[in-house]
Short mmCIF file of C-alpha atoms in Angstrom, two decimals:
data_model
loop_
_atom_site.label_atom_id
_atom_site.label_comp_id
_atom_site.label_asym_id
_atom_site.label_seq_id
_atom_site.Cartn_x
_atom_site.Cartn_y
_atom_site.Cartn_z
CA MET A 276 46.56 86.12 143.12
CA ILE A 277 45.60 88.65 145.79
CA ILE A 278 43.73 87.17 148.76
CA ARG A 279 41.53 89.77 150.34
CA GLN A 280 41.45 89.67 154.12
CA ASP A 281 40.84 92.07 156.95
CA CYS A 282 43.85 94.02 158.20
CA LEU A 283 44.42 92.71 161.74
CA PHE A 284 46.45 95.63 163.03
CA SER A 285 47.07 99.20 161.93
CA TYR A 286 49.81 101.69 162.75
CA ASP A 287 47.77 102.79 165.78
CA GLU A 288 48.54 99.48 167.54
CA LEU A 289 52.24 100.04 166.88
CA MET A 290 52.07 103.34 168.78
CA GLU A 291 51.25 101.43 171.98
CA ILE A 292 54.62 99.63 171.90
CA SER A 293 57.72 101.01 173.62
CA PRO A 294 59.31 103.76 171.47
CA LYS A 295 62.70 102.00 171.37
CA THR A 296 61.15 98.73 170.28
CA ARG A 297 58.87 100.51 167.82
CA LEU A 298 61.76 102.21 166.03
CA MET A 299 63.65 98.94 165.63
CA MET A 300 60.53 97.16 164.35
CA ILE A 301 59.99 99.83 161.70
CA LEU A 302 63.58 100.08 160.49
CA ASP A 303 63.93 96.29 160.34
CA GLN A 304 61.27 96.23 157.59
CA ILE A 305 63.13 98.69 155.35
CA ASP A 306 65.91 97.47 153.06
CA VAL A 307 67.69 100.70 152.10
CA SER A 308 70.61 99.00 150.36
CA PRO A 309 69.21 99.48 146.79
CA LEU A 310 68.70 103.19 147.55
CA ALA A 311 72.19 103.52 148.99
CA LEU A 312 73.66 101.76 145.96
CA ALA A 313 71.75 104.02 143.59
CA MET A 314 73.13 107.07 145.38
CA GLU A 315 76.67 105.72 145.06
CA LYS A 316 76.19 105.46 141.29
CA THR A 317 74.44 108.79 140.76
CA PRO A 318 76.69 111.13 138.74
CA GLY A 319 77.36 114.45 140.41
CA THR A 320 76.04 113.36 143.80
CA ARG A 321 77.21 115.77 146.48
CA GLY A 322 76.70 113.24 149.23
CA PRO A 323 79.27 113.01 152.03
CA LYS A 324 82.25 110.69 151.96
CA GLY A 325 83.25 108.47 154.84
CA TYR A 326 79.79 107.52 156.21
CA PRO A 327 77.85 104.51 154.93
CA LYS A 328 74.78 105.87 153.19
CA GLU A 329 72.59 103.17 154.74
CA ARG A 330 73.22 104.64 158.19
CA LEU A 331 72.40 108.16 157.06
CA ILE A 332 69.15 106.98 155.44
CA TYR A 333 68.12 105.07 158.58
CA SER A 334 68.92 108.14 160.67
CA LEU A 335 66.65 110.33 158.54
CA LEU A 336 63.88 107.73 158.77
CA ALA A 337 64.34 107.56 162.54
CA LYS A 338 64.10 111.35 162.65
CA GLU A 339 60.56 111.14 161.22
CA VAL A 340 59.50 108.22 163.40
CA GLU A 341 60.69 109.99 166.55
CA GLN A 342 59.21 113.32 165.35
CA ILE A 343 62.56 115.12 165.55
CA LEU A 344 62.16 118.45 163.81
CA LYS A 345 65.69 119.67 163.24
CA ILE A 346 68.90 118.10 161.95
CA SER A 347 70.73 119.64 164.92
CA SER A 348 68.34 117.78 167.24
CA LEU A 349 68.95 114.56 165.32
CA VAL A 350 72.72 114.92 165.77
CA ARG A 351 72.32 115.54 169.50
CA ARG A 352 70.05 112.50 169.83
CA LEU A 353 72.61 110.31 168.06
CA GLU A 354 75.33 111.61 170.38
CA SER A 355 73.35 111.20 173.60
CA ASP A 356 71.23 108.08 173.05
CA PRO A 357 73.26 104.89 172.41
CA SER A 358 70.20 102.73 171.68
CA PHE A 359 68.92 105.26 169.14
CA LYS A 360 72.36 105.41 167.52
CA TYR A 361 72.53 101.62 167.37
CA ALA A 362 69.05 101.42 165.80
CA CYS A 363 70.27 103.73 163.02
CA GLY A 364 73.10 101.31 162.23
CA PHE A 365 76.00 103.05 163.98
CA GLY A 366 78.34 101.40 166.45
CA ILE A 367 78.31 102.90 169.91
CA MET A 368 81.84 104.23 169.45
CA ASP A 369 81.35 105.39 165.84
CA LYS A 370 81.73 109.06 165.09
CA THR A 371 78.40 110.86 164.69
CA PRO A 372 77.86 112.66 161.37
CA SER A 373 77.72 116.44 161.63
CA GLU A 374 74.83 118.70 160.66
CA SER A 375 76.59 119.64 157.43
CA VAL A 376 76.98 115.97 156.51
CA PHE A 377 73.24 115.37 156.93
CA SER A 378 72.43 118.60 155.10
CA ARG A 379 74.50 117.62 152.06
CA PHE A 380 73.05 114.12 152.17
CA GLN A 381 69.49 115.46 152.15
CA ASP A 382 70.34 117.51 149.06
CA ALA A 383 71.43 114.33 147.28
CA LEU A 384 68.54 112.23 148.59
CA SER A 385 65.94 114.74 147.39
CA GLU A 386 67.26 114.27 143.83
CA GLU A 387 67.26 110.46 143.93
CA PRO A 388 64.39 108.63 142.10
CA ALA A 389 65.22 105.42 143.99
CA LEU A 390 63.59 106.91 147.10
CA VAL A 391 60.21 106.59 145.35
CA GLU A 392 61.11 103.02 144.39
CA LEU A 393 61.84 102.21 148.04
CA PHE A 394 58.36 103.46 149.00
CA GLN A 395 56.71 101.52 146.15
CA ASN A 396 58.54 98.30 147.05
CA LEU A 397 57.17 98.52 150.58
CA VAL A 398 53.66 99.05 149.20
CA VAL A 399 54.03 95.93 147.04
CA SER A 400 55.29 93.99 150.07
CA ALA A 401 52.25 95.09 152.09
CA MET A 402 49.96 94.09 149.21
CA LYS A 403 51.51 90.61 148.95
CA SER A 404 51.10 90.22 152.71
CA GLY A 405 47.37 90.88 152.39
CA ILE A 406 47.55 94.19 154.28
CA ILE A 407 46.82 96.38 151.24
CA ASP A 408 43.85 95.45 149.08
CA GLY A 409 43.77 98.23 146.48
CA SER A 410 40.22 97.65 145.24
CA GLU A 411 38.88 100.85 146.79
CA ILE A 412 40.98 104.00 146.50
CA ALA A 413 40.46 107.25 148.42
CA ILE A 414 42.07 110.49 147.25
CA ASP A 415 42.45 113.75 149.16
CA SER A 416 44.98 116.45 150.03
CA THR A 417 46.23 118.00 153.24
CA LYS A 418 47.98 121.29 153.93
CA LEU A 419 51.68 121.49 154.70
CA SER A 420 53.28 124.65 156.00
CA SER A 421 56.44 125.79 154.25
CA TYR A 422 59.78 126.30 155.94
CA GLU A 423 60.27 129.35 153.74
CA ALA A 424 58.96 132.64 155.12
CA SER A 425 55.54 133.59 153.76
CA GLN A 426 55.46 136.22 151.04
CA PRO A 427 52.82 138.55 149.62
CA LYS A 428 51.13 137.23 146.48
CA LYS A 429 52.77 139.82 144.27
CA ASP A 430 56.24 138.51 145.15
CA ILE A 431 55.51 134.79 144.69
CA VAL A 432 57.14 132.93 141.79
CA ASN A 433 54.40 130.70 140.36
CA ASP A 434 56.57 128.15 138.57
CA GLY A 435 55.30 125.08 140.40
CA ASN A 436 58.49 124.76 142.45
CA HIS A 437 57.91 127.43 145.08
CA PRO A 438 55.39 127.55 147.94
CA ASN A 439 52.42 129.88 147.76
CA TRP A 440 49.13 130.68 149.45
CA GLY A 441 46.39 128.08 149.57
CA MET A 442 42.92 127.72 151.05
CA LYS A 443 40.93 124.65 152.08
CA ARG A 444 37.76 124.00 154.02
CA ASP A 445 38.07 121.92 157.14
CA THR A 446 35.56 119.24 158.15
CA ASN A 447 33.38 121.95 159.74
CA GLY A 448 33.25 124.01 156.55
CA ASN A 449 35.61 126.73 157.80
CA ASN A 450 38.09 128.27 155.36
CA ILE A 451 41.75 127.80 156.31
CA ARG A 452 44.54 129.76 154.59
CA TRP A 453 48.21 128.86 154.76
CA PHE A 454 51.51 129.46 152.99
CA GLY A 455 53.26 126.35 151.78
CA TRP A 456 52.41 123.12 150.05
CA LYS A 457 49.71 120.54 149.52
CA LEU A 458 50.33 116.85 150.03
CA HIS A 459 48.06 114.89 147.70
CA ILE A 460 47.55 111.27 148.76
CA LEU A 461 46.13 108.27 146.92
CA CYS A 462 45.22 105.84 149.70
CA ASP A 463 44.07 102.24 150.06
CA ALA A 464 40.70 102.47 151.80
CA LYS A 465 41.08 99.09 153.53
CA SER A 466 44.50 99.47 155.16
CA GLU A 467 44.46 103.29 155.25
CA LEU A 468 47.99 103.29 153.83
CA PRO A 469 49.38 105.61 151.13
CA LEU A 470 49.91 104.09 147.68
CA SER A 471 51.07 107.21 145.86
CA ILE A 472 51.75 110.82 146.84
CA LYS A 473 52.42 114.15 145.16
CA VAL A 474 53.48 117.52 146.58
CA THR A 475 52.36 120.76 144.92
CA PRO A 476 52.26 124.45 145.84
CA ALA A 477 49.33 125.17 148.13
CA SER A 478 47.25 126.97 145.50
CA VAL A 479 47.00 123.96 143.18
CA HIS A 480 43.40 122.74 143.09
CA ASP A 481 42.72 119.17 144.18
CA GLY A 482 40.71 118.29 141.09
CA SER A 483 43.52 119.22 138.74
CA VAL A 484 45.89 116.69 140.32
CA ALA A 485 43.68 113.59 140.67
CA SER A 486 43.77 112.54 137.02
CA ASP A 487 47.58 112.50 136.83
CA MET A 488 47.83 110.77 140.21
CA ILE A 489 45.57 107.91 139.13
CA LYS A 490 47.50 107.43 135.89
CA ASP A 491 50.89 107.57 137.61
CA PHE A 492 49.70 105.16 140.30
CA LEU A 493 48.48 102.55 137.82
CA ASP A 494 51.57 102.93 135.61
CA SER A 495 54.00 102.74 138.55
CA TYR A 496 52.70 99.40 139.80
CA ALA A 497 52.45 97.86 136.30
CA GLY A 498 49.10 96.13 136.58
CA LEU A 499 49.38 94.97 140.19
CA PHE A 500 46.32 97.01 141.15
CA LYS A 501 42.89 97.13 139.45
CA PRO A 502 40.72 99.40 141.63
CA SER A 503 36.96 99.08 141.32
CA HIS A 504 36.06 102.35 143.09
CA TYR A 505 37.65 105.79 143.48
CA LEU A 506 36.34 107.78 146.47
CA MET A 507 36.66 111.58 146.65
CA ASP A 508 35.01 114.61 148.21
CA SER A 509 33.28 117.43 146.32
CA GLY A 510 36.58 119.15 145.51
CA TYR A 511 37.05 116.51 142.81
CA ASP A 512 33.56 116.83 141.30
CA TYR A 513 34.51 117.40 137.65
CA ASP A 514 32.83 115.76 134.68
CA TYR A 515 36.12 114.86 132.95
CA LEU A 516 37.33 112.96 136.03
CA TYR A 517 34.15 110.84 136.19
CA ARG A 518 34.41 110.02 132.49
CA GLU A 519 38.08 109.15 132.72
CA ILE A 520 37.53 106.78 135.66
CA VAL A 521 34.60 105.08 133.91
CA ASP A 522 35.83 105.01 130.31
CA THR A 523 39.61 104.69 130.70
CA TYR A 524 39.93 102.66 133.89
CA ASP A 525 36.59 100.80 133.88
CA ALA A 526 36.00 101.73 137.52
CA THR A 527 33.31 103.53 139.49
CA PRO A 528 33.74 107.12 140.74
CA ILE A 529 32.12 107.82 144.11
CA ILE A 530 32.45 111.60 144.36
CA ALA A 531 30.34 114.05 146.37
CA TYR A 532 28.34 116.46 144.20
CA ASN A 533 29.36 120.11 144.13
CA PRO A 534 26.54 122.39 142.91
CA ARG A 535 29.03 125.29 142.55
CA GLY A 536 26.53 127.98 143.37
CA SER A 537 23.59 126.51 141.43
CA LYS A 538 20.32 127.43 143.10
CA ALA A 539 18.49 124.41 141.70
CA PRO A 540 19.42 120.88 140.61
CA PRO A 541 19.50 120.01 136.90
CA GLU A 542 16.09 119.84 135.21
CA GLY A 543 14.19 116.64 135.89
CA LEU A 544 16.15 115.84 139.05
CA ASN A 545 15.66 116.50 142.75
CA GLU A 546 18.26 117.66 145.30
CA SER A 547 19.69 114.13 145.50
CA LEU A 548 20.04 114.09 141.69
CA HIS A 549 17.38 111.39 141.42
CA PRO A 550 14.90 111.61 138.50
CA VAL A 551 11.40 112.89 139.22
CA CYS A 552 8.13 112.57 137.32
CA SER A 553 6.11 115.45 135.90
CA ALA A 554 4.17 115.66 139.17
CA GLY A 555 7.40 116.19 141.09
CA TYR A 556 7.59 112.77 142.79
CA GLU A 557 10.88 110.89 142.89
CA LEU A 558 10.83 107.90 140.54
CA LYS A 559 11.39 104.54 142.19
CA TYR A 560 14.73 102.91 141.43
CA TRP A 561 14.02 99.51 139.93
CA GLY A 562 17.41 97.93 139.38
CA LYS A 563 20.14 97.88 136.75
CA ASP A 564 20.37 96.20 133.37
CA ALA A 565 23.83 96.30 131.74
CA SER A 566 24.72 100.02 131.57
CA TYR A 567 21.18 101.20 132.29
CA MET A 568 19.45 102.07 135.54
CA LYS A 569 15.70 101.58 135.54
CA PHE A 570 13.16 103.81 137.32
CA ARG A 571 9.39 103.41 137.65
CA CYS A 572 6.38 105.53 138.50
CA PRO A 573 6.21 105.69 142.34
CA HIS A 574 2.41 105.59 142.20
CA MET A 575 2.48 102.19 140.48
CA THR A 576 5.03 100.81 142.97
CA GLY A 577 2.89 101.95 145.92
CA ASP A 578 5.44 104.44 147.29
CA VAL A 579 3.23 107.52 146.82
CA ASP A 580 -0.44 108.20 146.26
CA CYS A 581 -0.36 110.55 143.30
CA PRO A 582 -3.60 112.54 142.93
CA PHE A 583 -3.21 112.33 139.15
CA GLY A 584 -2.69 108.56 139.07
CA SER A 585 -0.30 106.89 136.69
CA ASN A 586 -2.06 108.09 133.52
CA TRP A 587 -0.70 111.60 134.09
CA CYS A 588 2.70 110.41 132.84
CA SER A 589 2.00 107.22 130.88
CA THR A 590 -0.88 105.24 129.39
CA SER A 591 0.95 101.96 130.06
CA ASN A 592 -0.49 99.58 132.65
CA TYR A 593 3.07 99.28 134.00
CA GLY A 594 3.30 103.02 134.56
CA LEU A 595 6.03 105.43 133.51
CA THR A 596 9.41 103.75 133.02
CA LEU A 597 12.68 105.62 132.64
CA LYS A 598 16.03 104.11 131.68
CA LEU A 599 19.26 106.05 132.14
CA ASN A 600 22.68 105.05 130.80
CA TYR A 601 24.94 105.75 133.77
CA ARG A 602 28.08 105.40 131.64
CA LYS A 603 26.90 108.23 129.35
CA ASN A 604 26.74 110.82 132.14
CA PRO A 605 28.41 109.28 135.22
CA ARG A 606 28.53 112.57 137.14
CA ILE A 607 24.75 113.01 137.17
CA HIS A 608 23.48 109.46 136.71
CA GLY A 609 26.18 107.38 138.35
CA TYR A 610 25.86 103.86 139.67
CA PRO A 611 25.31 103.00 142.50
CA LEU A 612 22.54 105.58 142.64
CA ARG A 613 23.84 108.70 144.38
CA ASP A 614 22.83 108.92 148.07
CA SER A 615 21.53 105.34 148.07
CA LYS A 616 22.61 103.02 150.90
CA ALA A 617 25.15 101.35 148.62
CA TRP A 618 26.57 104.72 147.52
CA LYS A 619 26.79 106.03 151.09
CA LYS A 620 28.49 102.85 152.30
CA LEU A 621 31.20 103.30 149.68
CA TYR A 622 31.53 107.06 150.19
CA ASN A 623 31.96 106.64 153.95
CA LYS A 624 35.17 104.72 153.22
CA ARG A 625 36.64 107.97 151.90
CA THR A 626 37.35 108.96 155.50
CA SER A 627 40.21 106.44 155.40
CA VAL A 628 42.41 109.07 153.76
CA GLU A 629 41.50 111.59 156.47
CA ARG A 630 42.63 109.15 159.15
CA LEU A 631 45.81 108.57 157.17
CA ASN A 632 46.48 112.31 157.11
CA ALA A 633 45.97 112.42 160.88
CA ARG A 634 48.45 109.60 161.49
CA LEU A 635 51.09 111.23 159.31
CA LYS A 636 50.74 114.46 161.29
CA GLU A 637 50.08 113.21 164.81
CA ASN A 638 52.13 110.00 165.00
CA LEU A 639 54.83 110.91 162.51
CA ASN A 640 56.45 114.11 161.32
CA VAL A 641 54.93 115.06 157.96
CA ASP A 642 53.90 118.50 159.22
CA GLY A 643 57.46 119.30 160.31
CA ILE A 644 59.15 120.40 157.08
CA ARG A 645 62.44 122.12 157.87
CA SER A 646 63.98 122.41 154.39
CA ASN A 647 63.41 124.73 151.45
CA GLY A 648 62.09 123.65 148.06
CA ILE A 649 59.49 121.29 146.65
CA LYS A 650 61.94 118.41 146.11
CA LYS A 651 62.92 118.36 149.76
CA ALA A 652 59.27 118.66 150.77
CA LEU A 653 58.50 115.55 148.69
CA MET A 654 61.52 113.73 150.15
CA HIS A 655 60.30 114.58 153.65
CA CYS A 656 56.80 113.24 152.89
CA LEU A 657 58.16 110.07 151.29
CA LEU A 658 60.27 109.28 154.37
CA ASN A 659 57.17 109.62 156.55
CA CYS A 660 55.09 107.41 154.24
CA ILE A 661 57.87 104.80 154.13
CA ALA A 662 57.92 104.72 157.93
CA LEU A 663 54.12 104.38 158.09
CA VAL A 664 53.93 101.48 155.63
CA ALA A 665 56.93 99.74 157.24
CA GLY A 666 55.40 100.16 160.69
CA THR A 667 52.12 98.62 159.59
CA ILE A 668 53.95 95.66 158.04
CA ALA A 669 55.94 95.26 161.27
CA ILE A 670 52.93 95.19 163.58
CA ASN A 671 51.13 92.66 161.38
CA LYS A 672 54.19 90.40 161.28
CA LYS A 673 54.45 90.60 165.06
CA SER A 674 50.88 89.40 165.40
#
């Protein structure tokens, strides 16, 4: 049974602790032995001989926590900082791995599925600790610059494995273009922690990824999570996604409407997508019954003084009544009623994924990709997400 409770501390509180103590607290929460064992057993692994893989994994995690951009800088830090070296599992007098050792190890690590399992195990641990709730899920993407040099569009290989040009609008509505990748994140709205991630070339549209991410997320955790709401911005406003969330997952999509150039709302609706009467007044929402939302004549409810009275639309003494099945067309007639207080309260929780993106970039190292290829980009993002989840677990245990 999952006991829902407020998250007492987030990763932000951890940032106020001494860097040396912070690194130890984070790494202490991460058991990398299953990952190291999996890499020992992987056929054809090109990993280095002579260095315990646990120490190399901890070193790469420490690299992200300490926002070290280059492997050469990591090696120098290990050589010059005894406490940092000790935190990564090395003895003070142990030989420091070379750049080539770390480079070969990263090649092997980027091919290892157990890295995803390590991330998922930490998520499950956070859920069992009451940090992650999982009932409200926010989904969004953020731009990642590629380490590869940018290329003109005509020279780009569009096979899904190479970076390309992408464009997103920032929070102020400005268009931003970049060459590289997109990090798609499925986030727990309560704890603001990542539950599942995916890396794609920058040109891949957000809406085309969400469906697979939700399915993979639910399959990966084998019934541990049963979200009630999925929160997304207007980039995900596609009819098939609403229907899939409602019909397949029995959940509620809270997605901002995207008119896509339409000069007027659908017939019979106002700008908020609320039904209107023949006189143009917005019908009064009158509650829900099973899968139906009920609306009444606003003249009869006293909300407007219609010059035509209620007889203009209905001869009933109760006035015009309209019932809409919100499961039949969840994009247009969703429940809670779009732009209502209940809808806005849920939609405002979508900003949790934006704060998560900010932490990964400002407090960690997710925007510092220094390796070529989509597999290494995903590996880099997973290491950052592992550090973030482990850090949040650590600060809550300390409390």
